[in-house]
Coordinates of C-alpha atoms and ligand atoms in Angstrom, one line a residue:
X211 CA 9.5 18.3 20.5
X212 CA 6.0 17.2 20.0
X213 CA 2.7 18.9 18.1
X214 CA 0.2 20.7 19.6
X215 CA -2.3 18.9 21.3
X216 CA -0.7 15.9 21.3
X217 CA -0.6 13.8 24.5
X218 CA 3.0 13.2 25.5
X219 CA 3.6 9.7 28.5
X220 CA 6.3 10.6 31.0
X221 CA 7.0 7.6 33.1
X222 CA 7.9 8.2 36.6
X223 CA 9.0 5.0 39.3
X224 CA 7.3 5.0 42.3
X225 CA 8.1 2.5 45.9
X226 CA 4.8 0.7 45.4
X227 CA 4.5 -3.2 43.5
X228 CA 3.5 -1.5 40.1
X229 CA 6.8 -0.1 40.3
X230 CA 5.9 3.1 38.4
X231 CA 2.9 6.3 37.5
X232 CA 2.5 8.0 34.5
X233 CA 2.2 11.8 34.1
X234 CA 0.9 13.6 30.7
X235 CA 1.9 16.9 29.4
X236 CA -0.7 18.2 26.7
X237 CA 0.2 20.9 25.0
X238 CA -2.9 23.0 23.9
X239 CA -3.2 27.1 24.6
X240 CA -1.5 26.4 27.9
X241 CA 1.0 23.9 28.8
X242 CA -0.4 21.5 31.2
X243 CA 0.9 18.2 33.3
X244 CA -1.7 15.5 33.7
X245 CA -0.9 13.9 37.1
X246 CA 1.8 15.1 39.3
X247 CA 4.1 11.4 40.4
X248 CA 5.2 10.9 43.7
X249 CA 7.4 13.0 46.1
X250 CA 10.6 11.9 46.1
X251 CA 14.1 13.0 44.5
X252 CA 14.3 10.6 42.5
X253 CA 11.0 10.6 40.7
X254 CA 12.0 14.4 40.3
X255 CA 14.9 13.8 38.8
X256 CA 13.2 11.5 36.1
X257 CA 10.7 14.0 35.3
X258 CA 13.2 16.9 34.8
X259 CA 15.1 14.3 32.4
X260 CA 12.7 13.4 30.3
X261 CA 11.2 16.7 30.3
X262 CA 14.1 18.0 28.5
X263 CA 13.9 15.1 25.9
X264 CA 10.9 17.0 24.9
X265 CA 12.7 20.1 24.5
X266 CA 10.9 21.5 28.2
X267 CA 11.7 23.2 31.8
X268 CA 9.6 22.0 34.3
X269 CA 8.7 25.9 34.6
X270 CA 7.3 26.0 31.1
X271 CA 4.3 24.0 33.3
X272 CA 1.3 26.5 33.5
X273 CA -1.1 24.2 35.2
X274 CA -1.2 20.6 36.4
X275 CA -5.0 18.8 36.4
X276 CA -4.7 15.8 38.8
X277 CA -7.3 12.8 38.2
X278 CA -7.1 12.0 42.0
X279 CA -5.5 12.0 45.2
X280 CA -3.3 9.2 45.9
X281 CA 0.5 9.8 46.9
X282 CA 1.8 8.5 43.3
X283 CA -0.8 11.1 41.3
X284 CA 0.5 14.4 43.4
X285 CA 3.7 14.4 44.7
X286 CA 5.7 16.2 42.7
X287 CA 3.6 19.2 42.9
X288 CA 6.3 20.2 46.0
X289 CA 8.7 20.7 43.2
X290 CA 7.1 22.7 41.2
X291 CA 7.4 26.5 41.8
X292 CA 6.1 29.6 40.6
X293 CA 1.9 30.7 40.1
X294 CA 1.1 27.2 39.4
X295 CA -2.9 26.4 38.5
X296 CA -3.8 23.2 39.8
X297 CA -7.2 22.0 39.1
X298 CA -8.8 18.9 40.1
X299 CA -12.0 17.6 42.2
X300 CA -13.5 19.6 45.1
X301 CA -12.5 16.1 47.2
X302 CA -9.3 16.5 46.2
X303 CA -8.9 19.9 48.0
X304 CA -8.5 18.6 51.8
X305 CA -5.2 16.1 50.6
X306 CA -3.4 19.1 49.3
X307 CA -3.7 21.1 52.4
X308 CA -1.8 19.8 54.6
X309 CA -4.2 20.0 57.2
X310 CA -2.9 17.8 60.6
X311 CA -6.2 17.6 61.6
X312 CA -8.0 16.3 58.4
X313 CA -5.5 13.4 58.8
X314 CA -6.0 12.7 61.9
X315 CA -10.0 11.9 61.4
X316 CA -8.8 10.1 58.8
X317 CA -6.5 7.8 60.7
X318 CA -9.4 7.4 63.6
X319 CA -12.0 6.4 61.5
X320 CA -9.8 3.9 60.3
X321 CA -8.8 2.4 63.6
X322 CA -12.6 2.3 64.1
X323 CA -13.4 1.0 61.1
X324 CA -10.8 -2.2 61.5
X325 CA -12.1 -2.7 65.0
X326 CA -15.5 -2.9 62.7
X327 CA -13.8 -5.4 60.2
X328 CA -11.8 -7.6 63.4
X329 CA -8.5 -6.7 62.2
X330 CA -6.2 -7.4 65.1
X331 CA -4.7 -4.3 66.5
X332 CA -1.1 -4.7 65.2
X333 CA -2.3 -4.1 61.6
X334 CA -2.6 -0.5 62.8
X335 CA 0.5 0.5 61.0
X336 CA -1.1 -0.3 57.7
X337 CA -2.5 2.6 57.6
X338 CA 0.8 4.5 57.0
X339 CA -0.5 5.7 53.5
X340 CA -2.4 8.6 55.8
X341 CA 1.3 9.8 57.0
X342 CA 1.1 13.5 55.8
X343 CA 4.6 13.8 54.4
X344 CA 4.0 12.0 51.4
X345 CA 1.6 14.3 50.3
X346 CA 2.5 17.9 48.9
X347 CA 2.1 21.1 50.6
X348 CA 3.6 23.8 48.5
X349 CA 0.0 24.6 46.2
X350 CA -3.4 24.3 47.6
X351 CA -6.3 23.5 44.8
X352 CA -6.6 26.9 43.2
X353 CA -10.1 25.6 41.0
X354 CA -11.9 22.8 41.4
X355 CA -13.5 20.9 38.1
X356 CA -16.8 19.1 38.2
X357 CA -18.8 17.0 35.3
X358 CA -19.3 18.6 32.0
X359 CA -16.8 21.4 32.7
X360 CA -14.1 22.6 29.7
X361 CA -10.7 23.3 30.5
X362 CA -9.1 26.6 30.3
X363 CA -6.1 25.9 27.7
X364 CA -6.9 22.5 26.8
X365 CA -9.1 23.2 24.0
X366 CA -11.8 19.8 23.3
X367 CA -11.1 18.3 26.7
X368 CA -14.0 17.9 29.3
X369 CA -13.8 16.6 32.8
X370 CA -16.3 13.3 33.6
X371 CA -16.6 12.5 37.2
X372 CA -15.7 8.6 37.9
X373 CA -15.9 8.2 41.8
X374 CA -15.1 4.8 42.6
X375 CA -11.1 4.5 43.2
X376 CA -10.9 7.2 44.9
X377 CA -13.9 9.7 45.8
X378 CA -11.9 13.0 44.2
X379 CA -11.4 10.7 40.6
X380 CA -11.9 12.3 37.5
X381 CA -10.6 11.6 34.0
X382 CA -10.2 14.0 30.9
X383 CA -12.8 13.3 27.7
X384 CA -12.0 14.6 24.5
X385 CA -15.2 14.4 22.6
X386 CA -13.9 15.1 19.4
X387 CA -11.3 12.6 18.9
X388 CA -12.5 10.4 21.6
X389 CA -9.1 10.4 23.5
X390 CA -9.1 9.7 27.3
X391 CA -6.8 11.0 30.1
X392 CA -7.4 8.1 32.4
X393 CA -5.8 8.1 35.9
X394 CA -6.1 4.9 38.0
X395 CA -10.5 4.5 36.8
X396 CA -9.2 1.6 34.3
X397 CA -6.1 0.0 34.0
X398 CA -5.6 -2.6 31.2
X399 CA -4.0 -4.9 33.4
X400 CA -4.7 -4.9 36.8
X401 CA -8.3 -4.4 38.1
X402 CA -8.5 -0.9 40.2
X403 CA -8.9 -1.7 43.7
X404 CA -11.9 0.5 45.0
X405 CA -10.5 2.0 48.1
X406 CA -12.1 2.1 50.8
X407 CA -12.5 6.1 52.2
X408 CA -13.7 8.1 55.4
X409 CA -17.1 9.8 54.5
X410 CA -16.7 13.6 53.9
X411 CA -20.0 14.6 54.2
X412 CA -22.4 13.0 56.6
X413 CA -21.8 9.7 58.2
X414 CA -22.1 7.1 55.9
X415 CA -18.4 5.8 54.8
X416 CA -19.3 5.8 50.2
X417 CA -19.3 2.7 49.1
X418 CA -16.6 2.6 46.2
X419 CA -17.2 -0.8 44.5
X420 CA -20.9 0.6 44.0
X421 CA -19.5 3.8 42.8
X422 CA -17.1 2.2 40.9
X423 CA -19.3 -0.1 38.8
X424 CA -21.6 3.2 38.1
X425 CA -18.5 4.5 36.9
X426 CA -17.7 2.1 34.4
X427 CA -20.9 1.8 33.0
X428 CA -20.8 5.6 32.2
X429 CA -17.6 5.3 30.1
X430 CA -20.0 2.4 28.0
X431 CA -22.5 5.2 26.5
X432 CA -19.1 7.1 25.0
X433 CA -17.3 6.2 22.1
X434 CA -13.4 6.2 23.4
X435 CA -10.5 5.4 20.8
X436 CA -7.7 5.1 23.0
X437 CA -7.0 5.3 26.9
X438 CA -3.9 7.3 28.4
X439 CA -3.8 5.9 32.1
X440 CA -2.3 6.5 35.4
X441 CA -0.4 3.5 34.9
X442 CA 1.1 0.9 32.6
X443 CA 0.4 1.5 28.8
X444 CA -1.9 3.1 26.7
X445 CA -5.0 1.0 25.2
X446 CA -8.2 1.1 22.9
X447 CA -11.7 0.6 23.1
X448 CA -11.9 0.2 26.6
X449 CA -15.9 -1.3 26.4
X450 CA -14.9 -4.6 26.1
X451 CA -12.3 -4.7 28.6
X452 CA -15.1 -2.8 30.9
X453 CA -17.4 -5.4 30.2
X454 CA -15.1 -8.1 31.1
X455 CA -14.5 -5.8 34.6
X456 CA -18.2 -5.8 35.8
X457 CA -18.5 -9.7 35.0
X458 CA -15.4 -10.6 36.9
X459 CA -16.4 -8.3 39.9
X460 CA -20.0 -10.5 39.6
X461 CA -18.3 -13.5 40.1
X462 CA -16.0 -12.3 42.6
X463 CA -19.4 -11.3 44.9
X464 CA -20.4 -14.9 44.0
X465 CA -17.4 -17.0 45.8
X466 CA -17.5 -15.0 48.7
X467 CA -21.3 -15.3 49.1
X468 CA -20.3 -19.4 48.6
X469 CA -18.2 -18.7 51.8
X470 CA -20.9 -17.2 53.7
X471 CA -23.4 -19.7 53.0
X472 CA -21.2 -21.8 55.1
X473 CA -21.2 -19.8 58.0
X474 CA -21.3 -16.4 59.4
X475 CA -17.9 -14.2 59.5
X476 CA -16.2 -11.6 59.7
X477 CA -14.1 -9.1 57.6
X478 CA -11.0 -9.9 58.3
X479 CA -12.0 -13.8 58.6
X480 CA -13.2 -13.4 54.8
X481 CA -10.2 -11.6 53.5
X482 CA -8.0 -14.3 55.0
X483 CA -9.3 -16.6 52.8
X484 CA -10.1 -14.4 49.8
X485 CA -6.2 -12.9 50.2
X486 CA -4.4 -15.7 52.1
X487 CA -1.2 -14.0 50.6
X488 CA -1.9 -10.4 50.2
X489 CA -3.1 -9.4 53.6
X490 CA 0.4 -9.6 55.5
X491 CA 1.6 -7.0 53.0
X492 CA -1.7 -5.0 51.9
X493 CA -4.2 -5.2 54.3
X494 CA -5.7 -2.1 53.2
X495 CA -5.8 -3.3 49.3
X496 CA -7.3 -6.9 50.7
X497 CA -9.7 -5.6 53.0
X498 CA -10.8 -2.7 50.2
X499 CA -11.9 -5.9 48.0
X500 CA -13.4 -7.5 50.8
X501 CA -15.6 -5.2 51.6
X502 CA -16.0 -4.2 47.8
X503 CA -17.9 -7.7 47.3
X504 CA -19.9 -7.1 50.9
X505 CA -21.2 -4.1 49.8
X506 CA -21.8 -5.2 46.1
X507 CA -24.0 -8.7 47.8
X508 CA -25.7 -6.6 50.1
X509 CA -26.8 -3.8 47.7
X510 CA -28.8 -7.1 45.9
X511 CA -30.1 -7.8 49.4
X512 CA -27.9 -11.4 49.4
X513 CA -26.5 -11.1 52.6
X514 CA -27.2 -10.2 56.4
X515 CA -25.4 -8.0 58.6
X516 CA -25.8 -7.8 62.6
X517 CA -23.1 -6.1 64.7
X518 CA -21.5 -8.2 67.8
X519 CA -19.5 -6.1 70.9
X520 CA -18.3 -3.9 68.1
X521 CA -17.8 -6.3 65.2
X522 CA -20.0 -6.6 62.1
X523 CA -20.8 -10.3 61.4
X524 CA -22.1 -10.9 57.7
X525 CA -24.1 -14.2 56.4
X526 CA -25.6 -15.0 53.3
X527 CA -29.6 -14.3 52.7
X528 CA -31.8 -17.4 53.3
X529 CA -34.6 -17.9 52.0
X530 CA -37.5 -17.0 53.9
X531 CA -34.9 -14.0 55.1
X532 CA -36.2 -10.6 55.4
Ligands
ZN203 ZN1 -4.9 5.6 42.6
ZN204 ZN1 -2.0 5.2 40.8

């Protein structure tokens, strides 16, 4: 049994290298689940477990908030019956849909986007994080949360926007005792990978690294004693660990503009290097941090960009540049 309000960890595996997610369940006027896992039986059966450790059905759950979209975060909403409210980011909508042909753009703009990049063709099955069945289909969005907004039985809680990870990412602020529902915006020991996404409005794909940074920083002007995230364990007062984020990202940008004073290149020739390892296995993860640093160096106007038969080609500024 636990007290009201308090915030209560249910670890959940999931298939992926960080081996498992963590959902919440707050109890305030309603009984809500922070984060939905991923689909499969056994994460389901986990949940129910530990669930009943805490004295609860999974259809004592009155609404689920979900910080973002990825598979690991949503998946067990499938499970879940009944009137369900599930709340979460306008962006967020189009991934609980189910909608054949939302994936499908998705998936085009990718294979565009590696031609882009010169990623040889037979990465193409990288992109298998698009394949629609690991994402839920029994309960569309029912409200979507934006900055500043309160949430209906969870009393002290607001919603903060923190694109950057993913475009739908929010995390829950509680101003009162400075307690923060998480998701994937800060881990405290891996970095979060700003993955890369297909635009939604207009043409321009976002830039997440940018995004991400002006995430961070936002979390610096609120005090926050402890962080409940997606993953991995709890942690407090998060500035410095923030801090210590931006700077490492800074010098990041500065090895691979070292590499392209040397000569001109492309994506996929700087991610080789940058991920000699990692890019067999996770070429999406490798190429997101690629192109993370690109965008960061070409935002401070270090870097020139010309496109080639279909392939960008990127080269640090010179002086005398324009
Ligand atoms: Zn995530
Ligand atoms: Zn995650």
């Amino acid at each position: 049994m636990f007290s009201k309000d308090a915030i209560y960890k249910i670890t959940i595996p999931i298939p992926y290298p960080i081996k498992d997610v963590n959902v919440y369940v707050v109890k305030g006027d309603a009984l809500t689940l922070v984060d939905a896992g991923m689909k499969t039986e056994e994460a389901w059966r986990v949940f129910e477990r530990k669930l009943k450790e805490i004295g609860l059905v999974p259809e004592d759950i009155e609404q689920v908030i979900l910080t973002h979209h990825h598979p690991d975060h949503i998946g067990l909403l499938d499970f879940l019956d009944g009137d369900l409210r599930v709340l979460g980011h306008r962006l967020l909508a189009p991934w609980l849909s189910h909608d054949v042909r939302f994936f499908d753009r998705q998936k085009e703009f990718f294979l565009e986007l590696l031609k882009q990049f010169a990623v040889p063709e037979s990465f193409a099955s990288h992109l298998d994080h698009l394949d629609l069945s690991l994402y839920p289909r029994n309960h569309p969005l029912t409200s979507s949360i934006q900055e500043g907004d309160e949430i209906d039985g969870m009393p002290g809680f607001t919603v903060i926007e923190t694109p950057g990870h993913a475009q739908s990412h929010i995390v829950l602020y509680n101003e009162e005792d400075c307690r923060m529902i998480g998701g994937d915006h800060l881990l405290k020991t891996i970095s979060s990978n700003p993955v890369l996404e297909m635009p939604y409005e207009g043409k321009e794909r976002p830039k997440p690294q940018l995004q991400y940074n002006e995430s961070l920083k936002k979390l610096l002007h609120i005090p926050i004693s402890v962080v409940f995230p997606g993953h991995k364990d709890e942690f407090f007062d998060p500035h410095l660990l923030i801090r210590n984020r931006l700077d490492k990202q800074h010098e990041r940008a500065l090895t691979v503009l070292k590499h392209l004073e040397k000569q001109e290149m492309t994506v996929f020739a700087l991610c080789k290097l940058l991920f000699p390892a990692a890019y067999q296995q996770e070429l999406l993860f490798a190429i997101s941090e690629t192109v993370a640093q690109l965008d960061y160096l070409e935002q401070y106007g270090k870097i020139n960009k010309r496109i080639e038969n279909g392939v960008l080609l990127f080269s640090a500024q010179r002086r005398g540049d324009k």
